[in-house]
Every structure is written in structure tokens, then in C-alpha cells.
Short mmCIF file of C-alpha atoms in Angstrom, two decimals:
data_model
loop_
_atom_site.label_atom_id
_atom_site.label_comp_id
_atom_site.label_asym_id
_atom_site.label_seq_id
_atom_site.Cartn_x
_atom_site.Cartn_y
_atom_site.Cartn_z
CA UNK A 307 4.51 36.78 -1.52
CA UNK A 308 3.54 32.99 -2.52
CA UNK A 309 2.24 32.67 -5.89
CA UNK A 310 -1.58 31.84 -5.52
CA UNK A 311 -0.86 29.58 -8.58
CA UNK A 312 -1.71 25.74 -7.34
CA UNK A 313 0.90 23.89 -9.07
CA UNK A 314 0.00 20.14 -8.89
CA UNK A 315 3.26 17.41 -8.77
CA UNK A 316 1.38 13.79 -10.80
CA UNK A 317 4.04 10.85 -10.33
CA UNK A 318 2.23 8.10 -11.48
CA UNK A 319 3.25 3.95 -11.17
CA UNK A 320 6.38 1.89 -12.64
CA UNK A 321 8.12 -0.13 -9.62
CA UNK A 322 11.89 -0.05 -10.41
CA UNK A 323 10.93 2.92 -13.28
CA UNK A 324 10.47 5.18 -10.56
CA UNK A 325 14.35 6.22 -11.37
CA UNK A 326 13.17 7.84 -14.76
CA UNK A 327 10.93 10.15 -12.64
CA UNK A 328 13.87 10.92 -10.19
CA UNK A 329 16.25 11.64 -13.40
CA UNK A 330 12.85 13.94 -15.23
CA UNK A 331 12.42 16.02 -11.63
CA UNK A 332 16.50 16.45 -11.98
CA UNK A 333 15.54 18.91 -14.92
CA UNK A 334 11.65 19.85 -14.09
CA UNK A 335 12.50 21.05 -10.21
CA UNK A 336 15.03 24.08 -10.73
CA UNK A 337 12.95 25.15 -13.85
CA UNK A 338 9.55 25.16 -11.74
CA UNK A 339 11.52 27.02 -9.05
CA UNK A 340 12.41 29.39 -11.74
CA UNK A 341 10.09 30.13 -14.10
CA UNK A 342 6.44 29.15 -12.22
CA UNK A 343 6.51 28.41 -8.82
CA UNK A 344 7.03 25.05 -7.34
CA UNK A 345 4.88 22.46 -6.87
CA UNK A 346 2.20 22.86 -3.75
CA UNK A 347 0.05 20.02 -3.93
CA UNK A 348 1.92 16.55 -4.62
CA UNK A 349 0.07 13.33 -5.47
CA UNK A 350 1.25 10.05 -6.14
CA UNK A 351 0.33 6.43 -7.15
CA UNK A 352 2.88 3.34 -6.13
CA UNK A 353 6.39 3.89 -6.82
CA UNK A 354 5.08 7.59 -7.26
CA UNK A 355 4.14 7.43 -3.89
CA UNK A 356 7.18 6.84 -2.42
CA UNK A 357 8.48 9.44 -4.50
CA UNK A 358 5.74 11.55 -3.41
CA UNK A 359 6.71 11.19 0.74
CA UNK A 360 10.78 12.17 0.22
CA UNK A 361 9.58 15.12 -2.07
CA UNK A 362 6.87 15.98 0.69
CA UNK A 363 9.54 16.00 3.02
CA UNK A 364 11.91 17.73 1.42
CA UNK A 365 9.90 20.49 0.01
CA UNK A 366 11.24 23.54 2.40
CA UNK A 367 14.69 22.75 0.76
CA UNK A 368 16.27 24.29 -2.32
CA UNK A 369 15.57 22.24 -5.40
CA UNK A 370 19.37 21.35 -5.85
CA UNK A 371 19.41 19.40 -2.10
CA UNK A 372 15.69 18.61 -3.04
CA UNK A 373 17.41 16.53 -5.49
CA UNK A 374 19.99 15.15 -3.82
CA UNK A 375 18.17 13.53 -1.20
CA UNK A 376 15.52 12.27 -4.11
CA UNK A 377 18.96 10.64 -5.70
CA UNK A 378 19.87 9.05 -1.83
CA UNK A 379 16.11 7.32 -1.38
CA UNK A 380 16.87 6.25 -5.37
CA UNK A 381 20.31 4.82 -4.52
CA UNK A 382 18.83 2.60 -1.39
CA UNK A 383 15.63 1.16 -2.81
CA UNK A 384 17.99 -1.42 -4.49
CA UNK A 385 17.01 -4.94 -4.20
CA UNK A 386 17.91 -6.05 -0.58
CA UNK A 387 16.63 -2.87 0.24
CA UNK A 388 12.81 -3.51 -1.22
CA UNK A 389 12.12 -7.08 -0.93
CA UNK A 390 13.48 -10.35 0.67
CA UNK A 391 15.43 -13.28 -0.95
CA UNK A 392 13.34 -15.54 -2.49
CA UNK A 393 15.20 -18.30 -0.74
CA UNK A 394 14.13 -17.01 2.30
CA UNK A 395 10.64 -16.85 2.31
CA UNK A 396 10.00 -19.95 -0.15
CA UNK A 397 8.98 -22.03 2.89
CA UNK A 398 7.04 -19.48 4.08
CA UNK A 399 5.37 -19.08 0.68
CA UNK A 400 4.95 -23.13 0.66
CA UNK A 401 3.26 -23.02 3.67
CA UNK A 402 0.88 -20.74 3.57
CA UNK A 403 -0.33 -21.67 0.35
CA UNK A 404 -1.31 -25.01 1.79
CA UNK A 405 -2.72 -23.35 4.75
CA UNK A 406 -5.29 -21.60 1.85
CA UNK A 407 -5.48 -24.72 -0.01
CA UNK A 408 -6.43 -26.48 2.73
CA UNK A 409 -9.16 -23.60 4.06
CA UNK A 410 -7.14 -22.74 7.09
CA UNK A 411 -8.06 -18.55 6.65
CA UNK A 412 -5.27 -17.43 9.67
CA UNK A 413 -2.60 -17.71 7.85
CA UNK A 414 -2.88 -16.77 4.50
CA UNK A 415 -0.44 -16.41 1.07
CA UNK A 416 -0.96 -12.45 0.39
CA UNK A 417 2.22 -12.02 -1.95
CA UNK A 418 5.25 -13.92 -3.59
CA UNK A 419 7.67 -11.72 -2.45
CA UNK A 420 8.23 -10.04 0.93
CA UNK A 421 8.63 -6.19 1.62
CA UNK A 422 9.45 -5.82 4.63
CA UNK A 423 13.10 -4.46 3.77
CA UNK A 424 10.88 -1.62 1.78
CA UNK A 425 9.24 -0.62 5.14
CA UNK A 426 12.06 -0.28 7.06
CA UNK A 427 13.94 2.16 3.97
CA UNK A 428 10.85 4.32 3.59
CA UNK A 429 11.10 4.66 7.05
CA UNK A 430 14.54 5.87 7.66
CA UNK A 431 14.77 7.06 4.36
CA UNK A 432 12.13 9.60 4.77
CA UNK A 433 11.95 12.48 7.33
CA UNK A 434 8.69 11.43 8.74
CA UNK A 435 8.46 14.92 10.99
CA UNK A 436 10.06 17.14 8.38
CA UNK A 437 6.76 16.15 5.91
CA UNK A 438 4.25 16.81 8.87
CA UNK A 439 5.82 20.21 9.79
CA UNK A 440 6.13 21.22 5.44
CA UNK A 441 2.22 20.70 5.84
CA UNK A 442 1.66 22.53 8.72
CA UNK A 443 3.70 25.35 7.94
CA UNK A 444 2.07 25.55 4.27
CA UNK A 445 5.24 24.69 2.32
CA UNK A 446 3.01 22.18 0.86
CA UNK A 447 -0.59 22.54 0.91
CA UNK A 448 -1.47 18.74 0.21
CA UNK A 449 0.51 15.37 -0.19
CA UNK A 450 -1.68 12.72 -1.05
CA UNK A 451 -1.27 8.82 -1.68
CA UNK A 452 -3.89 6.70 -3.79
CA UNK A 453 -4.35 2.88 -2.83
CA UNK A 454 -6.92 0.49 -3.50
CA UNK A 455 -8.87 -1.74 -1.25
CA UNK A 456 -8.90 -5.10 -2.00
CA UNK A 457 -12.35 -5.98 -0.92
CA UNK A 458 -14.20 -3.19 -2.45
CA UNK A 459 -11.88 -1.85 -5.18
CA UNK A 460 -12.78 1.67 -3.84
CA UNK A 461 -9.42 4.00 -4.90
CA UNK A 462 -8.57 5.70 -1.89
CA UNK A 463 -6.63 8.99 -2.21
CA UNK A 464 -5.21 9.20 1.67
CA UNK A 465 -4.02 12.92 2.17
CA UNK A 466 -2.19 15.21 4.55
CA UNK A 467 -3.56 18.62 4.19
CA UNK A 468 -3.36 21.96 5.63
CA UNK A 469 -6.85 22.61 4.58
CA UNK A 470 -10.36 20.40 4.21
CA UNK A 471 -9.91 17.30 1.66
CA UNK A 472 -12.39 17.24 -1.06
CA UNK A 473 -15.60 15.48 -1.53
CA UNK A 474 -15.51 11.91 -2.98
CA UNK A 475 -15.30 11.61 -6.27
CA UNK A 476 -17.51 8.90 -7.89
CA UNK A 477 -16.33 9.93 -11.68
CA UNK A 478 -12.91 8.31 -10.94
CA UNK A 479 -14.27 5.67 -8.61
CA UNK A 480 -12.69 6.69 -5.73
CA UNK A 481 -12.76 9.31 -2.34
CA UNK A 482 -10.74 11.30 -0.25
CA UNK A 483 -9.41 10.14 3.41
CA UNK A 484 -7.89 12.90 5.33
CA UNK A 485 -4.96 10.97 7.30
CA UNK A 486 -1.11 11.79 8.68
CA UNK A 487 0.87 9.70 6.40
CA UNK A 488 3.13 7.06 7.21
CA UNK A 489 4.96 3.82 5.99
CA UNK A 490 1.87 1.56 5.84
CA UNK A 491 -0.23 4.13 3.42
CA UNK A 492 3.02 4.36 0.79
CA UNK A 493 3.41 0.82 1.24
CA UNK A 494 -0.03 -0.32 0.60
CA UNK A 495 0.11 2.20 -2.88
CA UNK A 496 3.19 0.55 -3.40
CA UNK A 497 1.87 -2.89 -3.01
CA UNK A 498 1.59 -4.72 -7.00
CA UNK A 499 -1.19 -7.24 -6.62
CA UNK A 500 0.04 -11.08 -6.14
CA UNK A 501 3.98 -9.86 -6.36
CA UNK A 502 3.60 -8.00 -2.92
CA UNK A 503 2.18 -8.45 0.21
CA UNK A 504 -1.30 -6.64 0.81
CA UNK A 505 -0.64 -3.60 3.16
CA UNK A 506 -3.13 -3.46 6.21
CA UNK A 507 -3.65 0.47 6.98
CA UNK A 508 -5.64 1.18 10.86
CA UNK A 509 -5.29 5.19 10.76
CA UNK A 510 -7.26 6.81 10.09
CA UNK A 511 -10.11 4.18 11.39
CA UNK A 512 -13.09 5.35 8.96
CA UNK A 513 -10.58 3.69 6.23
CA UNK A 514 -9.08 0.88 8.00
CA UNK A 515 -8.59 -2.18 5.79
CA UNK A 516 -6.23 -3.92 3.41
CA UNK A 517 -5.06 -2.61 0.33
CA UNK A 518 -2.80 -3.18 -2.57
CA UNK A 519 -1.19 -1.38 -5.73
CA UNK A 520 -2.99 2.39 -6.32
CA UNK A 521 -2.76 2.16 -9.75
CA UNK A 522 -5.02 -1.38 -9.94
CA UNK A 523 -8.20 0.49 -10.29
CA UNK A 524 -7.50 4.01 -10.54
CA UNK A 525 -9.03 5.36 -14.38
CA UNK A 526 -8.09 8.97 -14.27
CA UNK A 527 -4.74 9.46 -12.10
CA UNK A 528 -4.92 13.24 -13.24
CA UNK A 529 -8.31 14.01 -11.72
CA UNK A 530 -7.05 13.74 -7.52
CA UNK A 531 -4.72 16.89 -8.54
CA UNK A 532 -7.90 18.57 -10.19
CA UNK A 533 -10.21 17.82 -7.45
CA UNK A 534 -7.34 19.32 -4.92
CA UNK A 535 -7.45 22.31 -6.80
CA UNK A 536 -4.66 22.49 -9.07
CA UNK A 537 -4.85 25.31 -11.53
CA UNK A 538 -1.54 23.82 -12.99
CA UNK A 539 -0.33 20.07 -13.59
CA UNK A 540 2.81 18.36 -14.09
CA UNK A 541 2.52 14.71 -14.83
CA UNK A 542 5.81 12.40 -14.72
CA UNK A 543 5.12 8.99 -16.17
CA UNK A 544 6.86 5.78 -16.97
CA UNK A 545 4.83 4.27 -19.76
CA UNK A 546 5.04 5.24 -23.21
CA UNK A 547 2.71 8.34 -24.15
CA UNK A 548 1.83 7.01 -27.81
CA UNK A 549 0.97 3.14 -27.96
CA UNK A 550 3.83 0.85 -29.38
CA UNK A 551 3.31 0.44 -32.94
CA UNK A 552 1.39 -2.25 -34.50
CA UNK A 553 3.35 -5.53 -35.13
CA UNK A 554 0.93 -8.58 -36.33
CA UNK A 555 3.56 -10.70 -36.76
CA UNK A 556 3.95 -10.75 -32.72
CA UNK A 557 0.40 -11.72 -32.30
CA UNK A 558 1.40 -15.30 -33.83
CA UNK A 559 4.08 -15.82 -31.21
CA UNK A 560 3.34 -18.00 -28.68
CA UNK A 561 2.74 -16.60 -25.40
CA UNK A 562 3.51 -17.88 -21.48
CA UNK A 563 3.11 -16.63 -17.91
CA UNK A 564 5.30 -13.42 -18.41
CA UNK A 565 3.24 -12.46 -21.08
CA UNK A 566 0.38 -12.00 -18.98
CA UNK A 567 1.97 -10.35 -16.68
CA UNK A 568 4.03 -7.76 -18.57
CA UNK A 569 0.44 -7.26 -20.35
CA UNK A 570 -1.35 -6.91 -17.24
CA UNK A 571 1.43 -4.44 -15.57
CA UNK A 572 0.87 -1.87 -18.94
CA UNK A 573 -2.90 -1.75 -19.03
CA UNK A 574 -2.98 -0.77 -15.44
CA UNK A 575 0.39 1.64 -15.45
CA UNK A 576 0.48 2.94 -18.56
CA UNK A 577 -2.99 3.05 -20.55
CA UNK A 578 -5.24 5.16 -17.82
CA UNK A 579 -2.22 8.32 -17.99
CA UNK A 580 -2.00 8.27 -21.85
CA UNK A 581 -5.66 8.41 -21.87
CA UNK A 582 -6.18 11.03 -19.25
CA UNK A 583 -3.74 13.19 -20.40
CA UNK A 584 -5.73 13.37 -24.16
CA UNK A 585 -9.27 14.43 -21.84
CA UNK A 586 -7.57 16.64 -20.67
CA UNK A 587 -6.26 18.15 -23.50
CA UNK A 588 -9.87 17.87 -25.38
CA UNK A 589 -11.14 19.44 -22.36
CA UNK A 590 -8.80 22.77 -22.51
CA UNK A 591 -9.99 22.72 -26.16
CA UNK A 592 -13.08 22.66 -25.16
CA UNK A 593 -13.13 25.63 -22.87
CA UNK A 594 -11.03 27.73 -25.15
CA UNK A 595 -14.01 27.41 -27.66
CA UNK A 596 -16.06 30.91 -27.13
CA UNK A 597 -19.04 28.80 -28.88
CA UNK A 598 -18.77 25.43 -27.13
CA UNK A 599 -17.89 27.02 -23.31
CA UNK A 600 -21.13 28.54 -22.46
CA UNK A 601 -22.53 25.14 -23.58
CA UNK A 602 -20.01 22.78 -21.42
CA UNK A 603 -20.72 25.28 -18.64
CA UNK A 604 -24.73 24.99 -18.53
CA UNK A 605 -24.45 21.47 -19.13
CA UNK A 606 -21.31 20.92 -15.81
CA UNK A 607 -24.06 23.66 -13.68
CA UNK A 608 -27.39 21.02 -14.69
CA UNK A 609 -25.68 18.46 -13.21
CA UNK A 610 -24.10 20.58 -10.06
CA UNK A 611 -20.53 20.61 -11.16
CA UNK A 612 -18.52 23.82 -11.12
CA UNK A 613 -17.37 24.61 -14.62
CA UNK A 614 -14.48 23.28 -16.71
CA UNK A 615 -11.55 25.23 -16.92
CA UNK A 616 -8.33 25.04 -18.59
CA UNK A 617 -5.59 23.74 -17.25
CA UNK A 618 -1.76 23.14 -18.72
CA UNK A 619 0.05 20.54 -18.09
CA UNK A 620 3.69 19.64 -18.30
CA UNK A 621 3.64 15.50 -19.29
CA UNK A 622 6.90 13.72 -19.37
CA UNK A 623 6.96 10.14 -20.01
CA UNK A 624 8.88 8.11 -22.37
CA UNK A 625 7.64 8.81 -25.95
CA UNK A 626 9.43 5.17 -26.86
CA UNK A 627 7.03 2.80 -24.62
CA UNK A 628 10.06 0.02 -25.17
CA UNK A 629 13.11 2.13 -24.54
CA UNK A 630 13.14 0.98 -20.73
CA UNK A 631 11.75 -2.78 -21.56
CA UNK A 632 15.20 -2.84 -23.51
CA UNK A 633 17.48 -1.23 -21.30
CA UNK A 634 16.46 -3.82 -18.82
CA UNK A 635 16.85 -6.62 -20.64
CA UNK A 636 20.68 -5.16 -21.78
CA UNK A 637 21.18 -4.65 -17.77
CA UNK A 638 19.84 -7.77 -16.84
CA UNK A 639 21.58 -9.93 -19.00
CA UNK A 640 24.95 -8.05 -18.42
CA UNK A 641 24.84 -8.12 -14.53
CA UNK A 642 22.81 -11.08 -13.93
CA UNK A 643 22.95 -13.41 -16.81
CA UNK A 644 26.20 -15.12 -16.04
CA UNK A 645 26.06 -18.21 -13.72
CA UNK A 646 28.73 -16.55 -10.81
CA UNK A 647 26.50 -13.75 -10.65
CA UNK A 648 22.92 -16.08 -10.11
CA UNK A 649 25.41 -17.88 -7.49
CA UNK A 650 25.26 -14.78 -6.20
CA UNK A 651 21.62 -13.55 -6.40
CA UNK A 652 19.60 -16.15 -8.25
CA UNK A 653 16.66 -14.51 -7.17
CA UNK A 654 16.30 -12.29 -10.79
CA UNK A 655 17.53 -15.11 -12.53
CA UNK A 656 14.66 -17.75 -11.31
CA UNK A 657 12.03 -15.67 -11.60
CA UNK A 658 13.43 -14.86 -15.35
CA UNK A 659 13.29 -18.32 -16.13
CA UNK A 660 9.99 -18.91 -14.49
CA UNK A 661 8.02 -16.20 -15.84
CA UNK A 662 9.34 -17.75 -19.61
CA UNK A 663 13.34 -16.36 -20.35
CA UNK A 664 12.58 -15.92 -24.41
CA UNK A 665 9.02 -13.98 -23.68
CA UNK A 666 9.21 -10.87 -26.12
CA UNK A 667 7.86 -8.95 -23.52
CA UNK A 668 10.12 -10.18 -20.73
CA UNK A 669 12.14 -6.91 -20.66
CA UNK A 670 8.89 -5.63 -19.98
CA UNK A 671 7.99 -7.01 -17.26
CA UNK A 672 11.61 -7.20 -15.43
CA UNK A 673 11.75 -3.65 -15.54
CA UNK A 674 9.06 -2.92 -13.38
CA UNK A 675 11.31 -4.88 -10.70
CA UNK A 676 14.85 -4.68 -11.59
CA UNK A 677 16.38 -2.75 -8.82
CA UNK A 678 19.47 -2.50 -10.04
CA UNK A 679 21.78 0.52 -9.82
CA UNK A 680 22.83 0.07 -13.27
CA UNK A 681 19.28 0.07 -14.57
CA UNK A 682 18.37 3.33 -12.54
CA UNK A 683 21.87 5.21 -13.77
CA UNK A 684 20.23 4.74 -17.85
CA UNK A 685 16.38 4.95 -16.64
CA UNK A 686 17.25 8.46 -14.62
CA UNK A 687 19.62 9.84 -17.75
CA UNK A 688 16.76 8.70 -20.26
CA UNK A 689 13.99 10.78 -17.65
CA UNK A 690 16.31 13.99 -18.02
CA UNK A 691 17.02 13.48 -21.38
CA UNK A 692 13.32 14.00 -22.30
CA UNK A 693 12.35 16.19 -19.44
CA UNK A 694 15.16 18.71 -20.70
CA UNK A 695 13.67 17.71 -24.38
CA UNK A 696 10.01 19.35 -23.30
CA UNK A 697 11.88 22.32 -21.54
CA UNK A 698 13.48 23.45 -24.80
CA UNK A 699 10.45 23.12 -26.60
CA UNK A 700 8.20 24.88 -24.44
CA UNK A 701 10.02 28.07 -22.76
CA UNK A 702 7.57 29.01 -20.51
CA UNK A 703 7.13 24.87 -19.32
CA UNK A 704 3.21 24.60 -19.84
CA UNK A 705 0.62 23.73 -22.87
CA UNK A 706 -2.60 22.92 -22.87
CA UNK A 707 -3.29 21.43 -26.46
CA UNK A 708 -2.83 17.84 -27.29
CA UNK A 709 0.78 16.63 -28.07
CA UNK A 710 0.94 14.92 -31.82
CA UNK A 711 2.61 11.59 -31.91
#
């Protein structure tokens, strides 16, 4: 009989850090297959989102093969594989720049970098059919993708479900599109603002439009899961789950182009999880008070809300916010730092120098896009290294109180 437990699966953003989510659901899979049931409703925001479709369609098999085909999509979303050579497009990039400079709106600039070798992975990488028919069948009651539209800024959580979506959800800024996933609606969630090309999505029509990144305006990636239902979440993240520690003597440095950006990338990946993850936590508190409850209940029922409730939560994310800025930097310099190897591929090695080459933050920033087989080997062994950490602390997987950093 299927547990009537609704186990939400939270991957949230991090570009080439996806492969310390693959390395955490290495240890987090069997165990949830074990010990509480496995995962039922999956959500996920950019790189989680392509995580999100191979899981989706791969959720009738046994965690171990689960896995291995999670470890095949890892292994081909290497650089060729996700975006073009910069050599390549430059003209391109030339030209339609002047075609916006000079007001000429048909053909427009709508990303540095092409991904249209992304597309054409995701879509032989994932079994398109097998993720319809998990759905249908009820392996998986929901998968569900969150984008953002570019002209609005509405968050758009598109979903394949075996049941009625939920209502829109103003408190997160965003609503619920009931859809049959594809490429174009993990691409546009995929889709980093200004780096990549805008996505336009056409099904399902009442949501047609472009869109970029999911995690640009999204402020509470838990709450999708908790609007879906879940009675259970487990939340992989890339960003560090304490902020990095206070160094004033960094403020004085001067900063350039890659500072922004590596600045930019954490308030929008990192910041909004960290911060949902303590509401949530208060919130558990909250309900497990036997004086404050019946309070926080009349006050959810004036405002015609169903009640709080507690949830746990399983949260693995780096608790070193730096650990993967510096293993990137190692990797980077070690396979791409010599001058044969920018012969090579000068692609990482340009943009290094262009987005400022001594930029404390530069690790930052490169490892949201070094796909690099050598990064994801140390990214995936750091994700099991901490998932297996929280599994030994907590035998029975969940808590609900706040974690102390």
C-alpha cells in the first residue's frame, strides 16, 4: 500500500553546482526509499529543474539505477554539451547588439552565450515519455518547474500533475500553470538572465511568453512544495546555509564586473533558501506551541487560509558558502590556466579575464558555469559528504526545529 505521506523533492538553483545535488541524492535516495517513502511530488528551480525532469523520469526505477542515470545526464551537461563556443557566436552577438543599438527590434541580443547544445542534451538525455507515463500512472503525483517571465516578473510554477494544480499564490508572487513538460519549460528555468538566451514557451497558451532564470524572482522556493501538498520536505541546495563570515577588510578592495556578478548570482540563488528554510522552522515552532497554535490558527482562518502545520524538512546545502567558490578556482586554474589548454578552449579563460582574473569573488562566480568534469567529481563527493553528514545525525532523516550555525 503507498504511504499517504506526500514527500516533497526541493532542488533549488546553482548552474554547474547542480553536481553537488546529484552527489547529496547519491546518499538521500536509498535512505528515503528506506526509511520514509520516496519522494512524490518533485519541484525544481534552474539547474534544479533539469535535475527535476531525469528524476521525474526515472522515478518507477530503483533508487540505485535512479542514480545512475542522474550520474549519465551529470556526465553530459559538460561544456560543449550546454552552451556554444564563444568564438562562434561572437559575430552573432556583434550583430545583434547593433541591430538593438540601432532600434531594429527583429533581431534582438537576448544572451551572451548560446544554449542550444543544452536543448538538444535535455532532450535525448531525458525520457520524455517515461516522465509522462510516471505521472499518469501515479509514480509521481506532481513534477513541477518554476520560471519567470521577463515582462511581468510573474514566477510561474509550470506542472505535470495527476491531479488539479493549486490556486495562485500571491504570497510568493507567483501561480500555477498546469502544462506537459518539455525542453523549452526546463530551459527557460534554466535560462540565467543576460548569460543565456531567454526561452520562449507556447504550451500551454494561457502562459505563452518569454522567460528566463526561475530563481530571478522567486522569494520562497519552499512554498510551491507546500502549496502542492507536501506533508514532508527535502530541500537540496547549493549556497551556503549560514552567511559567510564578516570580513571588513574585503569591503576596501576594489571591486570590477565579476564582482557584480558573483554578488548578483548569491542574492538570487542562495539568500531566498537560507531564509525560507528559518520560516519554516519558526513556523513548526510555532504550531508546536499549545498556547500560540489556536492563535496562528484563528488568525490563518480570518484571513481564509487553512491552518499552519508542521512540517520537517531534510536541508542539505553546503554549510561552508565558499567551499565550491574554491574548488573552482583550484579546477580552473589546474585544467584551464595554462596557455595549451586556452589554445584549446579559450572560452573559460576570456571570460575569466573579462569578468576581472584577481576578483576575490571570481571563484564565485566561475562556479556557477564551470562545466567541467573535474569540478563535478569534488562538487558531487562534497554533496554526499554532507548529505551522509545529516543522515548520521538524524536517524529517522527529518527535523523540524531550526539548525544552529
Amino acid at each position: 500500500m503507498k504511504d499517504a505521506t506526500r514527500v516533497a523533492l526541493v532542488l533549488d538553483a546553482g548552474g554547474a553546482r547542480s553536481a553537488y545535488q546529484v552527489g547529496a541524492l547519491e546518499v538521500l535516495l536509498p535512505a528515503l526509499a528506506e526509511r520514509s517513502g520516496r519522494p512524490s511530488l518533485l519541484v525544481g528551480t534552474s539547474a534544479g529543474a533539469l535535475l527535476t525532469g531525469a528524476l521525474s523520469a526515472t522515478a518507477h526505477l530503483v533508487p540505485d539505477d535512479q542514480i545512475a542515470r542522474l550520474n549519465s545526464m551529470l556526465g553530459q551537461t559538460t561544456k560543449q554539451n550546454v552552451m556554444r563556443p564563444l568564438w562562434r557566436q561572437v559575430p552573432e552577438v556583434l550583430v545583434r547588439y547593433t541591430s538593438e543599438t540601432l532600434g531594429l527590434s527583429s533581431f534582438r541580443l537576448r544572451g551572451l552565450f548560446g544554449s542550444q547544445p543544452l536543448a538538444q542534451t535535455l532532450a535525448t538525455s531525458i525520457d520524455w515519455e517515461a516522465l509522462h507515463r510516471n505521472v499518469e500512472d501515479g509514480v509521481i503525483e506532481s513534477a513541477a518547474v518554476t520560471a519567470t517571465s521577463v515582462r511581468t516578473g510573474r514566477v510561474i510554477v509550470f506542472t505535470e500533475s495527476s491531479s488539479s494544480v493549486p490556486r495562485s499564490a500571491p504570497e510568493y508572487h507567483g501561480r500555477f500553470v498546469a502544462t506537459r513538460l518539455g525542453v523549452p519549460h526546463l530551459m527557460a528555468s534554466a535560462a540565467i538572465p543576460v548569460l543565456f538566451p531567454s526561452v520562449h514557451i507556447d504550451e500551454p497558451a494561457e502562459a505563452a511568453g518569454w522567460y528566463v532564470d526561475g530563481a530571478t524572482r522567486r522569494r520562497a522556493p519552499l512554498a510551491p512544495a507546500l502549496e502542492l501538498g507536501a506533508d514532508r520536505v527535502v530541500v537540496v541546495g547549493t549556497g551556503g546555509l549560514r552567511p559567510p563570515d564578516a570580513d571588513l577588510g574585503l569591503d576596501r578592495v576594489a571591486v570590477d564586473l565579476g564582482d557584480g556578478g558573483a554578488t548578483l548570482l548569491g542574492a538570487v540563488m542562495d539568500d531566498p533558501l537560507r531564509h525560507d528554510l528559518r520560516r519554516l522552522a519558526e513556523i513548526n515552532a510555532l504550531t508546536e506551541d499549545p498556547e500560540l497554535a489556536p492563535i496562528l490558527e484563528r488568525h490563518r482562518a480570518a484571513r481564509g487560509r487553512s491552518a499552519y502545520r508542521t512540517v520537517p524538512y531534510i536541508a542539505i546545502a553546503p554549510d561552508d558558502g565558499e567551499e565550491l567558490a574554491r574548488t573552482a578556482m583550484h579546477v580552473f586554474r589546474a585544467n584551464h590556466g595554462s596557455l595549451l589548454r586556452t589554445l584549446g578552449d579559450p572560452d573559460l579563460q576570456v571570460m575569466h579575464r573579462l569578468l576581472g582574473s584577481d576578483s576575490p569573488l571570481q571563484g564565485e562566480l566561475l562556479s556557477y558555469l564551470l562545466f567541467d568534469p573535474d569540478f563535478f567529481a569534488a562538487a558531487s563527493a562534497f554533496g554526499r559528504r554532507d548529505a551522509q553528514r545529516w543522515v548520521e545525525q538524524h536517524p529517522d532523516l527529518w527535523r523540524t526545529e531550526a539548525q544552529n550555525h
